[in-house]
Short mmCIF file of C-alpha atoms in Angstrom, two decimals:
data_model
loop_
_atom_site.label_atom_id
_atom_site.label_comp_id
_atom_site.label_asym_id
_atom_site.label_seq_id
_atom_site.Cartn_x
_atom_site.Cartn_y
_atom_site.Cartn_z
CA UNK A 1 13.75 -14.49 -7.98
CA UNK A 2 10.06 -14.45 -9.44
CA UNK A 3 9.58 -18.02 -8.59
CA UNK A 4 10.38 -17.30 -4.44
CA UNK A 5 7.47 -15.26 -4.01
CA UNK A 6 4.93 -16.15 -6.58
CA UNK A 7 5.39 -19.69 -7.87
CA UNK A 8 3.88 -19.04 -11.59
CA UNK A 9 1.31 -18.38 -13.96
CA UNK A 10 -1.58 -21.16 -14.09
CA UNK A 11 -3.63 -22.64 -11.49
CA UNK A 12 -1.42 -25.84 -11.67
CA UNK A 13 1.51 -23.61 -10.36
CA UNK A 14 -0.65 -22.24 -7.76
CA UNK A 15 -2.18 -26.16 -6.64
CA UNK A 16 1.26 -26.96 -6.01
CA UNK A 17 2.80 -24.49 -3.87
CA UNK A 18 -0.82 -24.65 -1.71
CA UNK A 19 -0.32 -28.70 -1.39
CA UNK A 20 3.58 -27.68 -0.38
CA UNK A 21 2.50 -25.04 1.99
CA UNK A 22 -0.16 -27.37 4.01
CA UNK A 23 2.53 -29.71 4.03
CA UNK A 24 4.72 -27.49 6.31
CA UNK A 25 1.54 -27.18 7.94
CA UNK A 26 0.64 -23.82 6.87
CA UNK A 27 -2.72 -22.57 5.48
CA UNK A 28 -2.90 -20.97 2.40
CA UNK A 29 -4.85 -17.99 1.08
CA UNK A 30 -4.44 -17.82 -3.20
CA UNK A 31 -4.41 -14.54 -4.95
CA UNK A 32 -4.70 -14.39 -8.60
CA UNK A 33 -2.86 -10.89 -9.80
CA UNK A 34 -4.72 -8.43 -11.39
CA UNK A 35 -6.86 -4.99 -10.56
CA UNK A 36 -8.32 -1.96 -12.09
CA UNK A 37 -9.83 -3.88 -14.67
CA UNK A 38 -11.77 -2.08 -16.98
CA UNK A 39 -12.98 -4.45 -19.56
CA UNK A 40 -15.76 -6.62 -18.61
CA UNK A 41 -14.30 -9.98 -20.44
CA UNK A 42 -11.08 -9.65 -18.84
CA UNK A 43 -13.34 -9.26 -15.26
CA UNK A 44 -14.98 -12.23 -16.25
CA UNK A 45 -12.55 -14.41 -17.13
CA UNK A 46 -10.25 -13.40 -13.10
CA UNK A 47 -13.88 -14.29 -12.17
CA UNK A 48 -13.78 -17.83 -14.09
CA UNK A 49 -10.43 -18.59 -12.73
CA UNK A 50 -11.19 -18.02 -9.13
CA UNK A 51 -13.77 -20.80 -10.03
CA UNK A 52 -11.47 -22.93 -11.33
CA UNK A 53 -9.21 -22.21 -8.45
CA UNK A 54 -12.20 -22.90 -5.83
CA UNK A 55 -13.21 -26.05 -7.68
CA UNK A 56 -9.32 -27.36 -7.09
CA UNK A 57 -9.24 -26.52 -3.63
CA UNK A 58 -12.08 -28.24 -2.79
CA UNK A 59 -11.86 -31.46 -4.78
CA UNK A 60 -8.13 -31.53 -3.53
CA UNK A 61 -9.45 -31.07 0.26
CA UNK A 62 -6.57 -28.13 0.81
CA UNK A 63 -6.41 -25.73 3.56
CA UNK A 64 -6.60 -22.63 1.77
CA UNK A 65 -9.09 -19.78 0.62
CA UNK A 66 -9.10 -16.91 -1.81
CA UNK A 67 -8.22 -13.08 -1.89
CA UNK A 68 -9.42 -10.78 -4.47
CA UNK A 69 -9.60 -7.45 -5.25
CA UNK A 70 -13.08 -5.82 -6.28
CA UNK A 71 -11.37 -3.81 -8.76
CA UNK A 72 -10.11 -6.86 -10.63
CA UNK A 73 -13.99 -8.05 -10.54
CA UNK A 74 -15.29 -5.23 -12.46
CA UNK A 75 -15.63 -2.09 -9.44
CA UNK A 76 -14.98 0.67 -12.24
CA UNK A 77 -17.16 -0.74 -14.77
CA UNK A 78 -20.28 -1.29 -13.31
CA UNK A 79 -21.67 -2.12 -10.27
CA UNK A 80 -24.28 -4.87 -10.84
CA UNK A 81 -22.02 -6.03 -13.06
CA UNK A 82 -19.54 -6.10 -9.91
CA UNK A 83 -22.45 -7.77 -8.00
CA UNK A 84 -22.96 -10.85 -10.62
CA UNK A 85 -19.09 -11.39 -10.56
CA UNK A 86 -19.00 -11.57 -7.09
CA UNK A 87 -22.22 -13.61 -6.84
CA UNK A 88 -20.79 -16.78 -8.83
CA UNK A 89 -17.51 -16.40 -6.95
CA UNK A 90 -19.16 -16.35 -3.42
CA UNK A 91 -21.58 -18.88 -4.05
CA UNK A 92 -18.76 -21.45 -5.31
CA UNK A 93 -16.95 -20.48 -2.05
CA UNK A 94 -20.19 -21.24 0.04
CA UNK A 95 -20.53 -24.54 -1.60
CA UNK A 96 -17.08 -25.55 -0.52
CA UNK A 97 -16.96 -23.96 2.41
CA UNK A 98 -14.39 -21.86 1.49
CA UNK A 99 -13.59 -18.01 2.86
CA UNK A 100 -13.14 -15.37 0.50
CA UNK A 101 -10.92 -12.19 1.73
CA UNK A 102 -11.62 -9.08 -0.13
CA UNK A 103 -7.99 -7.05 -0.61
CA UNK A 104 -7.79 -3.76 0.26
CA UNK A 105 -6.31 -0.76 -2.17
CA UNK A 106 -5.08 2.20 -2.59
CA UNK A 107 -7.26 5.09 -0.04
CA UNK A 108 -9.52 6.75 -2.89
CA UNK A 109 -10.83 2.78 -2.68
CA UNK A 110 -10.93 2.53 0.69
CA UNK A 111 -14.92 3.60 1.10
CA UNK A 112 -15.94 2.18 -1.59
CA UNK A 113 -14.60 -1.49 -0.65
CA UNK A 114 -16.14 -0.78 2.47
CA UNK A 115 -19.33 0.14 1.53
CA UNK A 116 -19.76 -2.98 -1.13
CA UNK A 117 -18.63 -5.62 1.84
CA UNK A 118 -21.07 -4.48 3.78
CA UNK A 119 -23.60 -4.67 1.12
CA UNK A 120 -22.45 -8.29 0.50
CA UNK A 121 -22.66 -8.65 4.27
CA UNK A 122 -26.23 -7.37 4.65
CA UNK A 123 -27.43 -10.29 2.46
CA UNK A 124 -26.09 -12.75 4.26
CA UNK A 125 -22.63 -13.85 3.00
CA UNK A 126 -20.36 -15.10 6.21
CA UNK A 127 -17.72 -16.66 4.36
CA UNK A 128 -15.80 -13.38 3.89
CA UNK A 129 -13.54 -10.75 5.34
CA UNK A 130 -11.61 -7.81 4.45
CA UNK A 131 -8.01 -6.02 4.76
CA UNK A 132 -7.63 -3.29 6.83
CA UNK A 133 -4.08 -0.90 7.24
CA UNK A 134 -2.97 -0.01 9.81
CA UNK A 135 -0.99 3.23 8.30
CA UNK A 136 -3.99 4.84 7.63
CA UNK A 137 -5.55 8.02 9.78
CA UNK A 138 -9.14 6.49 9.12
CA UNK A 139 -8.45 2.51 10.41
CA UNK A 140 -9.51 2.90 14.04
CA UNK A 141 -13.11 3.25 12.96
CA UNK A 142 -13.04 0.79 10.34
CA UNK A 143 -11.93 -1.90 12.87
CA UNK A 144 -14.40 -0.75 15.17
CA UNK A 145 -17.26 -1.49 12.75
CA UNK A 146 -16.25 -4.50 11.35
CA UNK A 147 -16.14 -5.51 14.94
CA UNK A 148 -19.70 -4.33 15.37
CA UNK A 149 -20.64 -6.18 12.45
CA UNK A 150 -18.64 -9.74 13.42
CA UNK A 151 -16.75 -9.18 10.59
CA UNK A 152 -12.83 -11.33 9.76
CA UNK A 153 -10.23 -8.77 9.42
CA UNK A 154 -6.89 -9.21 7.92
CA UNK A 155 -4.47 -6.20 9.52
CA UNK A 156 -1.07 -4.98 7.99
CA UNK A 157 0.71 -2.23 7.80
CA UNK A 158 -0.70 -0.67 4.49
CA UNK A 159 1.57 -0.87 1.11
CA UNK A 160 0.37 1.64 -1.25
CA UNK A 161 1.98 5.55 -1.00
CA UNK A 162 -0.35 7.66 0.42
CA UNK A 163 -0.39 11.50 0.95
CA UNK A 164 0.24 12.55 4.94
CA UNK A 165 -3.33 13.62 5.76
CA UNK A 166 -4.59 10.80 4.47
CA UNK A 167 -1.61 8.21 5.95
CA UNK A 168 1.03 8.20 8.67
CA UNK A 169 4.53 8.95 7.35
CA UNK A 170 7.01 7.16 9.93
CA UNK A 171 7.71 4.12 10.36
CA UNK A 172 7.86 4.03 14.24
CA UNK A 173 4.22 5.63 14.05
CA UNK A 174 2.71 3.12 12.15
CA UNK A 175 4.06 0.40 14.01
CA UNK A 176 2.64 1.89 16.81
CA UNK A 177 -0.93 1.90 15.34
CA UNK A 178 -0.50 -1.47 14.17
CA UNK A 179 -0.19 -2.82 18.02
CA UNK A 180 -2.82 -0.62 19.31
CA UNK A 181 -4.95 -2.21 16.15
CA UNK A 182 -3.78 -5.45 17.38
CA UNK A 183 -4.74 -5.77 20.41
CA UNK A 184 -8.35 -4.30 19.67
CA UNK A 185 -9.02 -7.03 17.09
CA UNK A 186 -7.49 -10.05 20.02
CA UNK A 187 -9.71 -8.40 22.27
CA UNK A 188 -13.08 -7.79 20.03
CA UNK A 189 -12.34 -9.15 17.01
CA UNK A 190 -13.71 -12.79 15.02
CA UNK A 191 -10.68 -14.62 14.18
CA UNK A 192 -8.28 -12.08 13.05
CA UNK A 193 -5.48 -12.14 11.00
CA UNK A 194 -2.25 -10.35 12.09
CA UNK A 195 -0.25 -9.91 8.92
CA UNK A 196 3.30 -9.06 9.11
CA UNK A 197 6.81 -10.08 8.78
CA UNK A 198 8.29 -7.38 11.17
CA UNK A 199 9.71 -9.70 13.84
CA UNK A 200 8.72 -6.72 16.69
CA UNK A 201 5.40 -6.60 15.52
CA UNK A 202 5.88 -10.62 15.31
CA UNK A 203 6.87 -10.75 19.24
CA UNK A 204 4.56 -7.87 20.40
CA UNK A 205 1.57 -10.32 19.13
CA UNK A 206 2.98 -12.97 21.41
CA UNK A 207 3.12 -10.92 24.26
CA UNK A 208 0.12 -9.88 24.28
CA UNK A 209 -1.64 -13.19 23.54
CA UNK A 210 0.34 -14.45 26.65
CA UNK A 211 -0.71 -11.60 28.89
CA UNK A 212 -4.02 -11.52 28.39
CA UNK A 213 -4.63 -15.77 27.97
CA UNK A 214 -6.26 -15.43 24.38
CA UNK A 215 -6.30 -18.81 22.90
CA UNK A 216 -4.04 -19.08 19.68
CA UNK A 217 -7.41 -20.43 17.65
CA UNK A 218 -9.13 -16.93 17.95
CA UNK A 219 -6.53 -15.04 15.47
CA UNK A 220 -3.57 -16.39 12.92
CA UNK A 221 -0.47 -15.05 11.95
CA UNK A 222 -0.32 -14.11 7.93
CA UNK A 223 3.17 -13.62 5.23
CA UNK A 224 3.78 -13.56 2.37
CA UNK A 225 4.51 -16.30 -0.15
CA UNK A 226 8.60 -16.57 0.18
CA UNK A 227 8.98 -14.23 2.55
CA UNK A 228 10.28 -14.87 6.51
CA UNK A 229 9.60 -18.94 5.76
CA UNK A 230 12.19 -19.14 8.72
CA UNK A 231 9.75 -17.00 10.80
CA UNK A 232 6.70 -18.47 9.53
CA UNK A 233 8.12 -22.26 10.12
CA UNK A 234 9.25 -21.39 13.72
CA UNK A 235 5.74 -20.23 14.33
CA UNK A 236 4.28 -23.05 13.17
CA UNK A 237 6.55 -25.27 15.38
CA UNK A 238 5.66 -23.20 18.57
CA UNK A 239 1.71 -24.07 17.91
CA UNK A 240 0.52 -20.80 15.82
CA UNK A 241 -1.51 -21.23 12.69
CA UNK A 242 0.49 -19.25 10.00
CA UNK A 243 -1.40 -18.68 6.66
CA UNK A 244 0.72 -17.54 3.57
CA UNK A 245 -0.83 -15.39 0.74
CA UNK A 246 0.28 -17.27 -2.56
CA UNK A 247 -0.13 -14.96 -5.78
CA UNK A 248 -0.07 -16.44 -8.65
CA UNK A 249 -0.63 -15.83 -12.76
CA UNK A 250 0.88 -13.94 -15.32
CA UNK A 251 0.91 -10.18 -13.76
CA UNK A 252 3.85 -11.89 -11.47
CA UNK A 253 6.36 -8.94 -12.57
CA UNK A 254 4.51 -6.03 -11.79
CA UNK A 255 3.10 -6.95 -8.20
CA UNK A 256 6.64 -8.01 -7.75
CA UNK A 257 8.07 -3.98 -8.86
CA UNK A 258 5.31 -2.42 -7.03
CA UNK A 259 6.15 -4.91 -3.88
CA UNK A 260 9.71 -3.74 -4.18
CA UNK A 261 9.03 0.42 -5.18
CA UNK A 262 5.92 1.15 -2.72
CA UNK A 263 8.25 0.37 0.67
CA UNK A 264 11.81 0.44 0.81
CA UNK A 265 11.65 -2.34 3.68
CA UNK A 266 10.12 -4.27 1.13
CA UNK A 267 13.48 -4.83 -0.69
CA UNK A 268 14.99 -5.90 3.08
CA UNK A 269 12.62 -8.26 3.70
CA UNK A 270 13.04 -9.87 0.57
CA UNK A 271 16.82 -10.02 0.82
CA UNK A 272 16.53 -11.58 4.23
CA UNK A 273 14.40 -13.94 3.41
CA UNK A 274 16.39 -15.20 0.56
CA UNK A 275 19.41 -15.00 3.07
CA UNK A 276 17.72 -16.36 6.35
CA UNK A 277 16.93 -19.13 4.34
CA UNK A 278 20.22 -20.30 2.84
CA UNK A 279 22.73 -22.26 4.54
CA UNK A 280 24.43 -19.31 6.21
CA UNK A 281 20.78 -18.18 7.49
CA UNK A 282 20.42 -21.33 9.14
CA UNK A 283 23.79 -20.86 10.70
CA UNK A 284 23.31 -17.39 11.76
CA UNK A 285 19.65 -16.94 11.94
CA UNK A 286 17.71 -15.41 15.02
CA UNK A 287 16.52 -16.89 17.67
CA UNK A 288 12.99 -17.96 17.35
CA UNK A 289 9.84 -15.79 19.22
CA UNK A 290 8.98 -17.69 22.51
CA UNK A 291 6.76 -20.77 22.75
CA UNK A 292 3.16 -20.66 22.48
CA UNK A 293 -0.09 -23.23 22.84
CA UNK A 294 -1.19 -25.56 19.87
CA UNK A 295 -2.27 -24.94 16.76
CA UNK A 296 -5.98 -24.91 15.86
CA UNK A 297 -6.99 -25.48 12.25
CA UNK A 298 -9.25 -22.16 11.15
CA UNK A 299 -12.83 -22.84 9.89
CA UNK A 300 -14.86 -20.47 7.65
CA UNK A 301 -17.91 -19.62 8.67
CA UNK A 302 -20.52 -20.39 5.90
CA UNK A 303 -23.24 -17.84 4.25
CA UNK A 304 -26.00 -18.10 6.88
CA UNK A 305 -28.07 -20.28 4.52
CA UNK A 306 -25.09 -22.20 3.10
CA UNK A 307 -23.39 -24.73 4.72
CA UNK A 308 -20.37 -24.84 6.91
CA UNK A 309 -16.57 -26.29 6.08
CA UNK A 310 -13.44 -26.00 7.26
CA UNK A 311 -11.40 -24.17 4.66
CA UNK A 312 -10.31 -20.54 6.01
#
């Protein structure tokens, strides 16, 4: 099972399945697993491997970019040290032309990831974005100033458990503030990313787009590594760039258990995807979301003294 939704533990492992993925004609963004870090040589070496994993995507000329988590780059330790991890990170990205999503976590994190983006924003890095959830009481004004700012956002549901006052509880709620999110970010957003598997949050995105005549370049659809590639290849077909988020590296088994404990619907999209997928899921799958325009190939806007490229 490990190997259908992250595809191993090296960079090698993670080359492949991005060279696979663009072959399908998906884009790619690589995560390598890890957070709360608290030792600075195990920040510094997630640090070195992002540069390894920057250096392969560029030499290789693959559409794909990174996603990291601030914790995983030293957040509780120190924060210059944060600062210099990021720094040789970013400017690697810049180089290449390559965009570098910063990963949301748990709520008590939420400010603070925040407040250091925009730091990295005020001097002058482009070639980055952020994840924002749409569970969470707070998100309406986050979205609202990264629009201000002309800042990429990545919006999904929200994963982690989270009291009530700090998160909405049902399921029909949060879907709810997920489309009103939506159709904010079509409207004023730069290139956002609507990340989901839920096939009505799936089909509400189309409608929209189709009401309102926003051109499929301005925002992409985003999955999971292994999960919906029925969904994610029918979009694909229809004209919609798709981008999967591959994880890779040797803390495979716990993002996989908290994947699976956070959100019981976790488990069912899993399942489905392994079913939708086989023989009979071909057979018996759903019909696909309704036809859309061509695909557009994403760009990532370079550091404003850096130069551009077209890796997103």
């Amino acid at each position: 099972m490990s190997l259908r939704f992250v595809p191993g533990e090296t960079v090698d492992d993670l080359i492949g399945a991005v060279r696979e993925a663009n072959g399908q004609g998906l884009k790619v963004t690589a995560n390598y697993l890890g957070e709360a870090v608290t030792n600075r040589q195990q920040a510094q070496a997630a640090a070195d491997t992002y540069l390894e994993v920057l250096d392969r995507i560029d030499r290789e000329g693959l559409d794909a970019g990174v996603s990291l988590k601030f914790t995983q780059m030293g957040q509780d330790i120190d924060d210059a040290f944060l600062r210099e991890n990021l720094g040789r990170v970013l400017q690697r990205a810049d180089d290449a032309g390559i965009f570098v999503r910063f990963d949301m976590e748990g709520s008590a994190y939420v400010q603070r990831t925040l407040d250091a983006f925009e730091t990295l924003w005020r001097d002058g890095w482009r070639n980055i974005g952020v994840v924002l959830q749409a569970y969470l009481k707070r998100t309406a004004g986050d979205v609202a100033r990264m629009n201000e700012l002309g800042a990429r956002v990545r919006l999904c549901k929200g994963a982690y458990r989270e009291p009530p006052e700090v998160a909405v509880q049902e399921m029909g709620a949060i879907r709810r503030n997920f489309v009103e999110l939506m159709q904010v970010l079509l409207r004023e957003g730069v290139r956002p990313g609507i990340a989901t598997h839920d096939e009505r949050l799936v089909d509400a995105t189309l409608r929209f787009v189709r009401r309102e005549g926003i051109d499929p370049g301005r925002f992409e659809f985003q999955m999971l590594y292994g999960v919906r590639r029925d969904l994610q290849q029918r979009l694909v077909e229809q004209g919609y760039a798709v981008r999967v988020y591959v994880p890779f590296g040797e803390k495979w088994y716990p993002y996989l258990m908290r994947r699976l404990a956070e959100r019981p619907e976790n488990v069912a999209f899993m399942v489905e995807s392994m079913v939708k997928d086989s023989p009979l899921g071909v057979l018996f799958g759903s019909s696909a979301p309704g036809a859309g325009p061509d695909r557009t190939r994403d760009g990532a806007r370079s550091r404003s003294r850096g130069s551009g490229g077209s890796h997103g």
